Amino acid sequence: MAQLREGCCFVRFITICQLFVTFISVTYAGIDVSRDTTLDRSQYIHYDELGEVLRKLTSTYRNVSKLHSIGRSAENKQLWVVQISDKVDETEPGEPMMKYVANMHGNEPVGRQLLVYLVEYLLVNYGKVDRVTDLIDSTNIFIMPSFNPDGFEKSRPGDCSGVIGRKNANNVDLNRNFPDQFHPSDKLASFEPETAAMIRWVTSNKFVLSANLHGGSLVVSYPFDDLAGSMYFAKYSRSPDDNLFRYLANTYASHHKTMRSGSACPGKVFHDGTINGAKWYPVSGGMQDFNYVHSNCFEVTIELSCCKYPRGPALPLLWQQNKDALLSYMEQTHIGVKGFVIDAVWLKVIPNALITVRGINKTVTAASYGDYWRLLVPGIYTISAWAPGYKLQTKHNIRVNKGPATSVNFELSPLKGQQGLTYENSFHEISKRSVDDLADSGYEMEEPGTTSNKTASTEAALTTPTSTLSTPAPTTSTPTPTTSTPAPTTSTPAPTTSTPPSSTTTPPSTTTTPPSTTPSSTSPTTPPFNHYEGADPVETLVKLTNRLSDSHHRDKLSFIEPTEFRHMTQEQMTAYLKRYAHNFPQITRLYSVGKTTVGKELWVMEISDNPGIHEPGEPEFKYIGNMHGNEVVGRVILLSLIQLLCDNYNHDQLLTLLVNTTRIHIMPSMNPDGYATAQEGDISTVQGRANFARVDLNRNFPDRLGFGDSNKVQEPETKAVMAWIRSYPFVLSANLHGGSLVANYPYDDIPGGQTVYSASPDDKTFRMLAESYSLAHTTMHSGHPCPELPSAYKEYFKDGITNGAQWYSVKGGMQDWNYLHSNCFAITIELGCVKYPWQKDLKQYWTQNEAALFVFIAQVHKGMRGFILDEVTGRGLTNATIAVSGIDHVVHSVAAGDYWRLLAPGSYEVTVSLPGYVPVRRRVTVDNGAATFVNFTLSMRDLAKWSKKLDFDITQNLQTSYMNPQQIYDFLHSVSLKYPHDTRLTTFGKSQQGSSIYSLEVSSGLATSNRKVHIALIGAINGDEPVGTEVLVRFVRHLVEGLRLKDDRMTALLARTHFHIIPQLNVDGVKTAIMSDCRGASYRGTKLDDKLNSNSDIAEVKALTAFFKKTLINLVVSLEAGGLFVRYPLNKPRRNSLGEKSSATEDEELFRLIAHAYAEPQTAMSHHGQCDNGTAVSPSGVVHGSDWRAHSGALMDYLYFQTSALMVAAHIDCCKYPNGSKLPYIWRRNLASLIAVVDVALQGVDGTVVDHKGVPLRRAVVRLLGAERNITLDDTARFHMILPEGTYMVTASAPGFETLSKEVQVVSGNRTVVMFSLNQEVNRMSYHDYVSMHALMANISMKYPQVTKLVSIGKSVEGRDIWLMQIGTAPEKHIPGRPEVLLMSGVHGNEMVGRELLLELMSHLCQNYQNDYVLTQLLQNTRIHILPALNPDGGQKAEEGECRGTEGQVNAHSKDLDTDFSDSAGEKRTLEPETQALMEWTRKTPFVLTLNLQGGSLVAVYPSNPSYTKGNVTHLSLCDDDSARLLARMYAKAHPTMHVGKPQCVQNEAETFQLGVVSGQTWHNHHSNLLDWLDNHTQSLNLGVYTDCCNYPHPSVLPSLWKAHYPALKAVISQSQRGLQGFVKDENNEAIRGAKVSIEGFSRDVYTANDGDYWKMLPPNTYTVSVSASGFIPTSRVSVVTGSSNKTTSVHKSSLAT
């Protein structure tokens, strides 16, 4: 089901009845128009008026504004743009450009109106409001209110979810019409007029920031909108500037009045009001991605309203909600870095210089004055500038702070012999390369130490485009997901097609045909099998295919079989391929590698789970067919193979595994020209064999033995295939021929051309590969090719295979060229003796070859594979040579360092080498299963160069010997003496044998360690692993040397971090360890990691536990060995809160973040972490301790449960006690990891808990919402929580103080500071009589007018007003879709506790609005009605202290109001005025929940009470028992004693209630009670709560009662957000009032309110819902799941209705 982001998602089911599922927006009315406007903000402005309004504004404020048009729409309407700047006629050096664009979808016009209001607001307030003046003085602002004026004029007000007017006049969705980085399409060869104008505008100007305003939801979406591969499934598509985009999106959402809640639109939840575009749903051809990829501009998409086209009265409120957000977003134009790039010699500006930031694959260019702007989030960066003819200049440690941009100017030195090149001559050729590429390529670089703007005038840039634009070429900023292999260059654009457009513009049908009937149109669904069953997918695949060499297993195969077996022309084949590419975009990519002699495309279909991407570690395979044009069987079966793989993806395990683990390329025809001249029925002629130029293509490749007449010049087809092979890291290939039945392997040629065996160096492997095909073929393995043809009968091939030259010698063949000139092993397969069979016989060829085709593909996973890695950086090494002893043939690693080496089973000595690195040799065993995985880690020959660059040239860190304990102490002592202000050496404790254990604290200014993150680093926790000690000693040297040199990175790190470094914990054990004992087999000492518990008598353990008890540590990292991985808790599974045994903790995500931070800088660790024995603990390099070696007593588990410290253990070398010569390399490998893990520790929340006077509350408890563990505070009541990036709710509480909750945002790499100032708990309360109650309510209403409204709902018998307080963000009216809750008390005037609880609740809610996050959300999403005294007359007569008295219970007419609510339709009597007032209020307000507080017991009561008589029948007052009972239990459970069920009231001490709840039917039976009446005559869920045994207790007990009931009241009110909610509308999106919503199994229906909205509180479950309304066709029944998310149902009005 496709979703449309720019509107609410809708699903249409066409049945006998029609049901639409949709959300509509709120209708706003009565909002005051702002004083800063002369416009009517209650209606939309149409095209003619828009131009007039903009002309008038720019004319009135001509000094700071100008009206432009960037082009015209399809219907010739102007695309107006207002420019606003203090010097609107000038191009000011250093002034950035930003833009807003709205109304791209014509039926989403809210942005159109808001931008008109924004233009007016900016112009009117320039020179008056500082914020506006500063913006205009510093920014060149461009505002386009309507990008699609044609569509707007067709759209309809009130259309909240439709598509009328969405597209332009040519019926094109403009937000699918831009060039796309992942899915280029020929449909974009000619852009729409609007798109062409926008492309011209964007690429002609140096815009810095932009936003595209849409409607239909309430969220900010950020790039990428598109993703590589499948467009069917939404997933996060990260841009290189993901952190920045998230910051920008959050800036807007957090300044919007309601967007930040993330759930402002019913049924939609967006965390913080932001989302990644592709994570929401993928969009190909979107404008925001185009801006980022093809210009300097960073753009997000902002959805402004739940309804696409709300009616005019909604506009004033929408403006107020968005005004601050619009301004705040504009101000972000000035963050990051900015500056000028000039010629250092001639001091002239250098326009279009390239600016890059290390680690971010995005380049921006300088403007015409050499000025540039580069948006960045706060951090420290390395930034480079370069231009053709100049040396690259790089500046390090550029600090970007929050707020105004950091100024960084570049002065570029011309290259020798050049005085600055003219830019136009060289830029475009070189600009496609990043600055990092230039540095790597030998361009001269200039390090630091040597000491304005648009590319054209504004007028020129804003002219109407005069021609259709072609797709801009990708720039250096185009990100490449993972490591991709470039697609081969083609001389033609993407193919045109007559098939339906791609799924990016036309959603696929939601009704699919079963695969067996029309498999080609079936979109993959969730697979009905467990793909891997816990095993490695490659191993499973190889195991499955290995069995298929015998017919017994092949006969068991069952697939969705191909249905088309026919000969196709080039045009038919093209259409066929395009059809499959269109129907299966998530696993296919159709591309051309070139053209034939006469211009036909050489099509290739790629099939993979991530098409278009080379996934590191995934091998690439190719099939080529029809090389000889008259040998057509290969062409036919390859087309069928495409069909087989596509139709069975996610339906068949084997084929799904094949696609998921292999990148498959299929070229059905290499010689379509020859095919066109061949004749059906041809058995053995040569007609059509050669290409159009009559050249045999299989004699046309360069040959190892030289050139002949056939291969002196390569044909276009040959050149194209050679370029293709060089462009992709193919591992295995087969070339499909015809004329015999055999698998033929290299070499094909031999000196002299004799017919003798010509073995290649890999002859054994080639025989294995050829046999894999032959044995899986139904007859090939017999060796007798074609017994039915006498001429061929004499041939015999043992096992169906043959050496090429032994059969006959071929010079210039393709299979030999593959083997000798690439990594690819290739064979040639002859598929049958008839070269061009009749069409009727084609199916039998498919049947014979089907299994063999995919079995052969699976051979790509045989032999050995892995990564070649740099020991220091851990990154993959490209072009390393993999040589096997005794085999004179090498292969090379590819882009990510991944390699594959096909080998027959056996034991091999393998050597890997790369210039500049020390070769590595290893013995590898290969079997017939999946390839043996072996990583090779290479070390550079020159450690000194690395040390000088990254380790401050500390020569001691390159030493190759271990230090003994005395040397370690001497070193630590000398450091503490040399740096007394920044280090402190302490004796950590004594070992079991009495040796001292030392700890060194390191931090800049130890005396000022407050607000620092405390990190403990431990070495040698196990005595047989002393390598960690050596790394930590080196780390100490690195830290203090960085401080001495005042290195910016180290200074900043130590200013925020307090290290506790324990280099050698197990001193005694290390003394007994033996060097080179890699597995610890000879070690006899103690291992401390399984001895940690509070009862241990081991000295080291006691010292360690004492240290952690007295020192608040945030993170512990233990450096261990015996592997390459990072271990995190738990080390022994425990039962969790669900009773399940699990190794995961509630901090699983956080632990993985920390562990990955350490592992990822080392590819050797993060890619399988494999050691010499071939085993890998974890493919990702991180693992639960229990999955490595389950054991109790682990330090990290102890710390997790007994302290607040988080701990991971990094196993940093395969050998526990490696030879000293390895120490420098191990240190080099781990330095970056240590720094990375410290950076993560600094990320999170810093906070302090104080009272209202600022006094620290040391006994405070801080928790994350949903977490079980408390956060420990230090002696100053400060805490630090390490947290992953995201938004959290943090609560703080302390004895005697009220709990406070706050929402905090954690940004990657940053600390968020939060202060909790707690108010004291209520410790004194008094009763309010009627007068003081009213005075209190009136005072609250005056003090908090934005969230309260005080009303009288009627009068009592004695004329007293019955006061009710409405509380919410719109207290005066019902907001459609927002639940209404009624809290009341005082039905009996003498039950006074409820009155005081509700008055206190009223005060508490208002006082904490916008201070406490939970309560703020409650008021923003709920309207609460509080009625403290229904019976004010009785309350005046009640007497304080009377627990069981009845004085004041009844009203002034002596009527018990709880018996006055008539529950009989036939009963005629006059109701009391109090009763009538409440009835009327509940009838006109659609309450979801009603809670009545009473006295005299302690219990929660839910309806029903029995029996009212109607006619001669006695009825039970039925209710939604389950819902009410669950709600009652929730209240009782949240109360500290009610849930016990033993009130122990004096009047009835023996009375008990199970779980503290009771049904009214079984307790106080009486007619005409309030609870039953509410249940029978309203739609709310109703509860009665008896708050205390005493009706009117002494006021001293009121604070304790408030403390007991407040959590329960809050919990139950919050439940009003749960259940089934929605709107009922007709086909014109008009609300249907009074529609009936029925839920199967429930006796009570709900009816829609005036705005068509309804709400039904329900417990989580699946329900069947029916909807009907008078004059409308009832809906069919729909299954709806309720719970934390809301669902909605609506009715389509029928034209047949009566």
PDB file of N, CA and C in Angstrom, residues 1071-1121:
ATOM      1  N   LYS A1071      52.213 -11.630  36.956  1.00  0.00           N
ATOM      2  CA  LYS A1071      53.563 -12.145  37.232  1.00  0.00           C
ATOM      3  C   LYS A1071      53.707 -13.604  36.827  1.00  0.00           C
ATOM      4  N   THR A1072      52.579 -14.332  36.770  1.00  0.00           N
ATOM      5  CA  THR A1072      52.657 -15.756  36.448  1.00  0.00           C
ATOM      6  C   THR A1072      52.352 -16.046  34.982  1.00  0.00           C
ATOM      7  N   ALA A1073      51.946 -15.041  34.224  1.00  0.00           N
ATOM      8  CA  ALA A1073      51.604 -15.253  32.818  1.00  0.00           C
ATOM      9  C   ALA A1073      52.858 -15.455  31.982  1.00  0.00           C
ATOM     10  N   ILE A1074      52.682 -16.120  30.851  1.00  0.00           N
ATOM     11  CA  ILE A1074      53.806 -16.457  29.975  1.00  0.00           C
ATOM     12  C   ILE A1074      53.559 -15.820  28.606  1.00  0.00           C
ATOM     13  N   MET A1075      54.566 -15.058  28.117  1.00  0.00           N
ATOM     14  CA  MET A1075      54.425 -14.414  26.819  1.00  0.00           C
ATOM     15  C   MET A1075      54.213 -15.441  25.717  1.00  0.00           C
ATOM     16  N   SER A1076      53.381 -15.074  24.763  1.00  0.00           N
ATOM     17  CA  SER A1076      52.998 -15.894  23.609  1.00  0.00           C
ATOM     18  C   SER A1076      52.067 -17.042  23.973  1.00  0.00           C
ATOM     19  N   ASP A1077      51.646 -17.088  25.218  1.00  0.00           N
ATOM     20  CA  ASP A1077      50.598 -18.057  25.590  1.00  0.00           C
ATOM     21  C   ASP A1077      49.260 -17.416  25.190  1.00  0.00           C
ATOM     22  N   CYS A1078      48.923 -17.586  23.927  1.00  0.00           N
ATOM     23  CA  CYS A1078      47.811 -16.815  23.355  1.00  0.00           C
ATOM     24  C   CYS A1078      46.457 -17.225  23.914  1.00  0.00           C
ATOM     25  N   ARG A1079      46.335 -18.464  24.328  1.00  0.00           N
ATOM     26  CA  ARG A1079      45.036 -18.917  24.830  1.00  0.00           C
ATOM     27  C   ARG A1079      45.006 -19.042  26.353  1.00  0.00           C
ATOM     28  N   GLY A1080      46.096 -18.695  26.992  1.00  0.00           N
ATOM     29  CA  GLY A1080      46.155 -18.790  28.442  1.00  0.00           C
ATOM     30  C   GLY A1080      46.186 -20.214  28.942  1.00  0.00           C
ATOM     31  N   ALA A1081      46.659 -21.118  28.091  1.00  0.00           N
ATOM     32  CA  ALA A1081      46.640 -22.537  28.462  1.00  0.00           C
ATOM     33  C   ALA A1081      47.580 -22.832  29.629  1.00  0.00           C
ATOM     34  N   SER A1082      48.661 -22.055  29.739  1.00  0.00           N
ATOM     35  CA  SER A1082      49.650 -22.311  30.785  1.00  0.00           C
ATOM     36  C   SER A1082      49.432 -21.459  32.018  1.00  0.00           C
ATOM     37  N   TYR A1083      48.434 -20.613  31.984  1.00  0.00           N
ATOM     38  CA  TYR A1083      48.207 -19.669  33.086  1.00  0.00           C
ATOM     39  C   TYR A1083      47.606 -20.393  34.286  1.00  0.00           C
ATOM     40  N   ARG A1084      48.140 -20.132  35.461  1.00  0.00           N
ATOM     41  CA  ARG A1084      47.657 -20.771  36.675  1.00  0.00           C
ATOM     42  C   ARG A1084      47.203 -19.754  37.726  1.00  0.00           C
ATOM     43  N   GLY A1085      47.242 -18.495  37.357  1.00  0.00           N
ATOM     44  CA  GLY A1085      46.852 -17.463  38.309  1.00  0.00           C
ATOM     45  C   GLY A1085      45.331 -17.275  38.357  1.00  0.00           C
ATOM     46  N   THR A1086      44.919 -16.284  39.117  1.00  0.00           N
ATOM     47  CA  THR A1086      43.493 -16.002  39.310  1.00  0.00           C
ATOM     48  C   THR A1086      42.963 -15.130  38.179  1.00  0.00           C
ATOM     49  N   LYS A1087      41.748 -15.434  37.755  1.00  0.00           N
ATOM     50  CA  LYS A1087      41.032 -14.573  36.817  1.00  0.00           C
ATOM     51  C   LYS A1087      39.923 -13.881  37.599  1.00  0.00           C
ATOM     52  N   LEU A1088      39.968 -12.564  37.618  1.00  0.00           N
ATOM     53  CA  LEU A1088      39.079 -11.829  38.511  1.00  0.00           C
ATOM     54  C   LEU A1088      37.691 -11.580  37.913  1.00  0.00           C
ATOM     55  N   ASP A1089      37.539 -11.739  36.612  1.00  0.00           N
ATOM     56  CA  ASP A1089      36.272 -11.323  36.024  1.00  0.00           C
ATOM     57  C   ASP A1089      35.103 -12.221  36.396  1.00  0.00           C
ATOM     58  N   ASP A1090      35.352 -13.377  36.942  1.00  0.00           N
ATOM     59  CA  ASP A1090      34.223 -14.206  37.392  1.00  0.00           C
ATOM     60  C   ASP A1090      34.200 -14.309  38.919  1.00  0.00           C
ATOM     61  N   LYS A1091      34.869 -13.366  39.581  1.00  0.00           N
ATOM     62  CA  LYS A1091      34.937 -13.413  41.050  1.00  0.00           C
ATOM     63  C   LYS A1091      34.227 -12.227  41.695  1.00  0.00           C
ATOM     64  N   LEU A1092      33.553 -11.432  40.885  1.00  0.00           N
ATOM     65  CA  LEU A1092      32.992 -10.195  41.407  1.00  0.00           C
ATOM     66  C   LEU A1092      31.644 -10.428  42.062  1.00  0.00           C
ATOM     67  N   ASN A1093      31.620 -10.386  43.348  1.00  0.00           N
ATOM     68  CA  ASN A1093      30.373 -10.349  44.094  1.00  0.00           C
ATOM     69  C   ASN A1093      30.675  -9.719  45.451  1.00  0.00           C
ATOM     70  N   SER A1094      29.629  -9.252  46.081  1.00  0.00           N
ATOM     71  CA  SER A1094      29.830  -8.474  47.306  1.00  0.00           C
ATOM     72  C   SER A1094      30.381  -9.298  48.459  1.00  0.00           C
ATOM     73  N   ASN A1095      30.335 -10.619  48.356  1.00  0.00           N
ATOM     74  CA  ASN A1095      30.795 -11.469  49.461  1.00  0.00           C
ATOM     75  C   ASN A1095      32.201 -12.019  49.231  1.00  0.00           C
ATOM     76  N   SER A1096      32.836 -11.612  48.164  1.00  0.00           N
ATOM     77  CA  SER A1096      34.148 -12.163  47.856  1.00  0.00           C
ATOM     78  C   SER A1096      35.184 -11.723  48.880  1.00  0.00           C
ATOM     79  N   ASP A1097      36.094 -12.655  49.232  1.00  0.00           N
ATOM     80  CA  ASP A1097      37.171 -12.315  50.173  1.00  0.00           C
ATOM     81  C   ASP A1097      38.483 -12.087  49.454  1.00  0.00           C
ATOM     82  N   ILE A1098      38.454 -12.024  48.114  1.00  0.00           N
ATOM     83  CA  ILE A1098      39.665 -11.753  47.335  1.00  0.00           C
ATOM     84  C   ILE A1098      40.006 -10.279  47.474  1.00  0.00           C
ATOM     85  N   ALA A1099      41.252  -9.985  47.790  1.00  0.00           N
ATOM     86  CA  ALA A1099      41.659  -8.610  48.095  1.00  0.00           C
ATOM     87  C   ALA A1099      41.377  -7.667  46.937  1.00  0.00           C
ATOM     88  N   GLU A1100      41.714  -8.099  45.733  1.00  0.00           N
ATOM     89  CA  GLU A1100      41.497  -7.229  44.578  1.00  0.00           C
ATOM     90  C   GLU A1100      40.011  -6.920  44.385  1.00  0.00           C
ATOM     91  N   VAL A1101      39.172  -7.921  44.614  1.00  0.00           N
ATOM     92  CA  VAL A1101      37.731  -7.726  44.464  1.00  0.00           C
ATOM     93  C   VAL A1101      37.214  -6.759  45.507  1.00  0.00           C
ATOM     94  N   LYS A1102      37.693  -6.910  46.751  1.00  0.00           N
ATOM     95  CA  LYS A1102      37.269  -5.994  47.800  1.00  0.00           C
ATOM     96  C   LYS A1102      37.676  -4.561  47.480  1.00  0.00           C
ATOM     97  N   ALA A1103      38.894  -4.406  46.986  1.00  0.00           N
ATOM     98  CA  ALA A1103      39.365  -3.067  46.636  1.00  0.00           C
ATOM     99  C   ALA A1103      38.523  -2.466  45.516  1.00  0.00           C
ATOM    100  N   LEU A1104      38.180  -3.303  44.545  1.00  0.00           N
ATOM    101  CA  LEU A1104      37.417  -2.826  43.402  1.00  0.00           C
ATOM    102  C   LEU A1104      36.003  -2.434  43.800  1.00  0.00           C
ATOM    103  N   THR A1105      35.339  -3.281  44.575  1.00  0.00           N
ATOM    104  CA  THR A1105      33.974  -2.963  44.989  1.00  0.00           C
ATOM    105  C   THR A1105      33.946  -1.740  45.888  1.00  0.00           C
ATOM    106  N   ALA A1106      34.956  -1.587  46.750  1.00  0.00           N
ATOM    107  CA  ALA A1106      35.017  -0.402  47.613  1.00  0.00           C
ATOM    108  C   ALA A1106      35.197   0.858  46.773  1.00  0.00           C
ATOM    109  N   PHE A1107      36.004   0.764  45.743  1.00  0.00           N
ATOM    110  CA  PHE A1107      36.228   1.920  44.867  1.00  0.00           C
ATOM    111  C   PHE A1107      34.934   2.371  44.207  1.00  0.00           C
ATOM    112  N   PHE A1108      34.169   1.430  43.682  1.00  0.00           N
ATOM    113  CA  PHE A1108      32.945   1.803  42.975  1.00  0.00           C
ATOM    114  C   PHE A1108      31.837   2.254  43.919  1.00  0.00           C
ATOM    115  N   LYS A1109      31.911   1.862  45.166  1.00  0.00           N
ATOM    116  CA  LYS A1109      30.923   2.339  46.132  1.00  0.00           C
ATOM    117  C   LYS A1109      31.172   3.789  46.510  1.00  0.00           C
ATOM    118  N   LYS A1110      32.436   4.191  46.568  1.00  0.00           N
ATOM    119  CA  LYS A1110      32.736   5.557  47.013  1.00  0.00           C
ATOM    120  C   LYS A1110      32.929   6.524  45.844  1.00  0.00           C
ATOM    121  N   THR A1111      33.099   5.999  44.629  1.00  0.00           N
ATOM    122  CA  THR A1111      33.346   6.859  43.462  1.00  0.00           C
ATOM    123  C   THR A1111      32.227   6.679  42.456  1.00  0.00           C
ATOM    124  N   LEU A1112      31.615   7.766  42.069  1.00  0.00           N
ATOM    125  CA  LEU A1112      30.527   7.707  41.095  1.00  0.00           C
ATOM    126  C   LEU A1112      31.140   7.663  39.691  1.00  0.00           C
ATOM    127  N   ILE A1113      31.099   6.507  39.079  1.00  0.00           N
ATOM    128  CA  ILE A1113      31.665   6.302  37.751  1.00  0.00           C
ATOM    129  C   ILE A1113      30.536   6.150  36.746  1.00  0.00           C
ATOM    130  N   ASN A1114      30.668   6.836  35.614  1.00  0.00           N
ATOM    131  CA  ASN A1114      29.638   6.750  34.585  1.00  0.00           C
ATOM    132  C   ASN A1114      29.883   5.605  33.605  1.00  0.00           C
ATOM    133  N   LEU A1115      31.139   5.393  33.237  1.00  0.00           N
ATOM    134  CA  LEU A1115      31.458   4.349  32.261  1.00  0.00           C
ATOM    135  C   LEU A1115      32.759   3.668  32.645  1.00  0.00           C
ATOM    136  N   VAL A1116      32.756   2.344  32.482  1.00  0.00           N
ATOM    137  CA  VAL A1116      33.954   1.543  32.718  1.00  0.00           C
ATOM    138  C   VAL A1116      34.277   0.799  31.436  1.00  0.00           C
ATOM    139  N   VAL A1117      35.540   0.854  31.028  1.00  0.00           N
ATOM    140  CA  VAL A1117      36.009   0.073  29.882  1.00  0.00           C
ATOM    141  C   VAL A1117      37.170  -0.782  30.349  1.00  0.00           C
ATOM    142  N   SER A1118      37.015  -2.084  30.206  1.00  0.00           N
ATOM    143  CA  SER A1118      38.077  -3.021  30.559  1.00  0.00           C
ATOM    144  C   SER A1118      38.738  -3.495  29.276  1.00  0.00           C
ATOM    145  N   LEU A1119      40.060  -3.388  29.216  1.00  0.00           N
ATOM    146  CA  LEU A1119      40.796  -3.849  28.042  1.00  0.00           C
ATOM    147  C   LEU A1119      41.274  -5.272  28.297  1.00  0.00           C
ATOM    148  N   GLU A1120      40.717  -6.194  27.548  1.00  0.00           N
ATOM    149  CA  GLU A1120      41.016  -7.605  27.715  1.00  0.00           C
ATOM    150  C   GLU A1120      41.515  -8.169  26.393  1.00  0.00           C
ATOM    151  N   ALA A1121      41.618  -9.465  26.262  1.00  0.00           N
ATOM    152  CA  ALA A1121      42.191 -10.047  25.051  1.00  0.00           C
ATOM    153  C   ALA A1121      41.550 -11.415  24.810  1.00  0.00           C
TER     154      ALA A1121
END
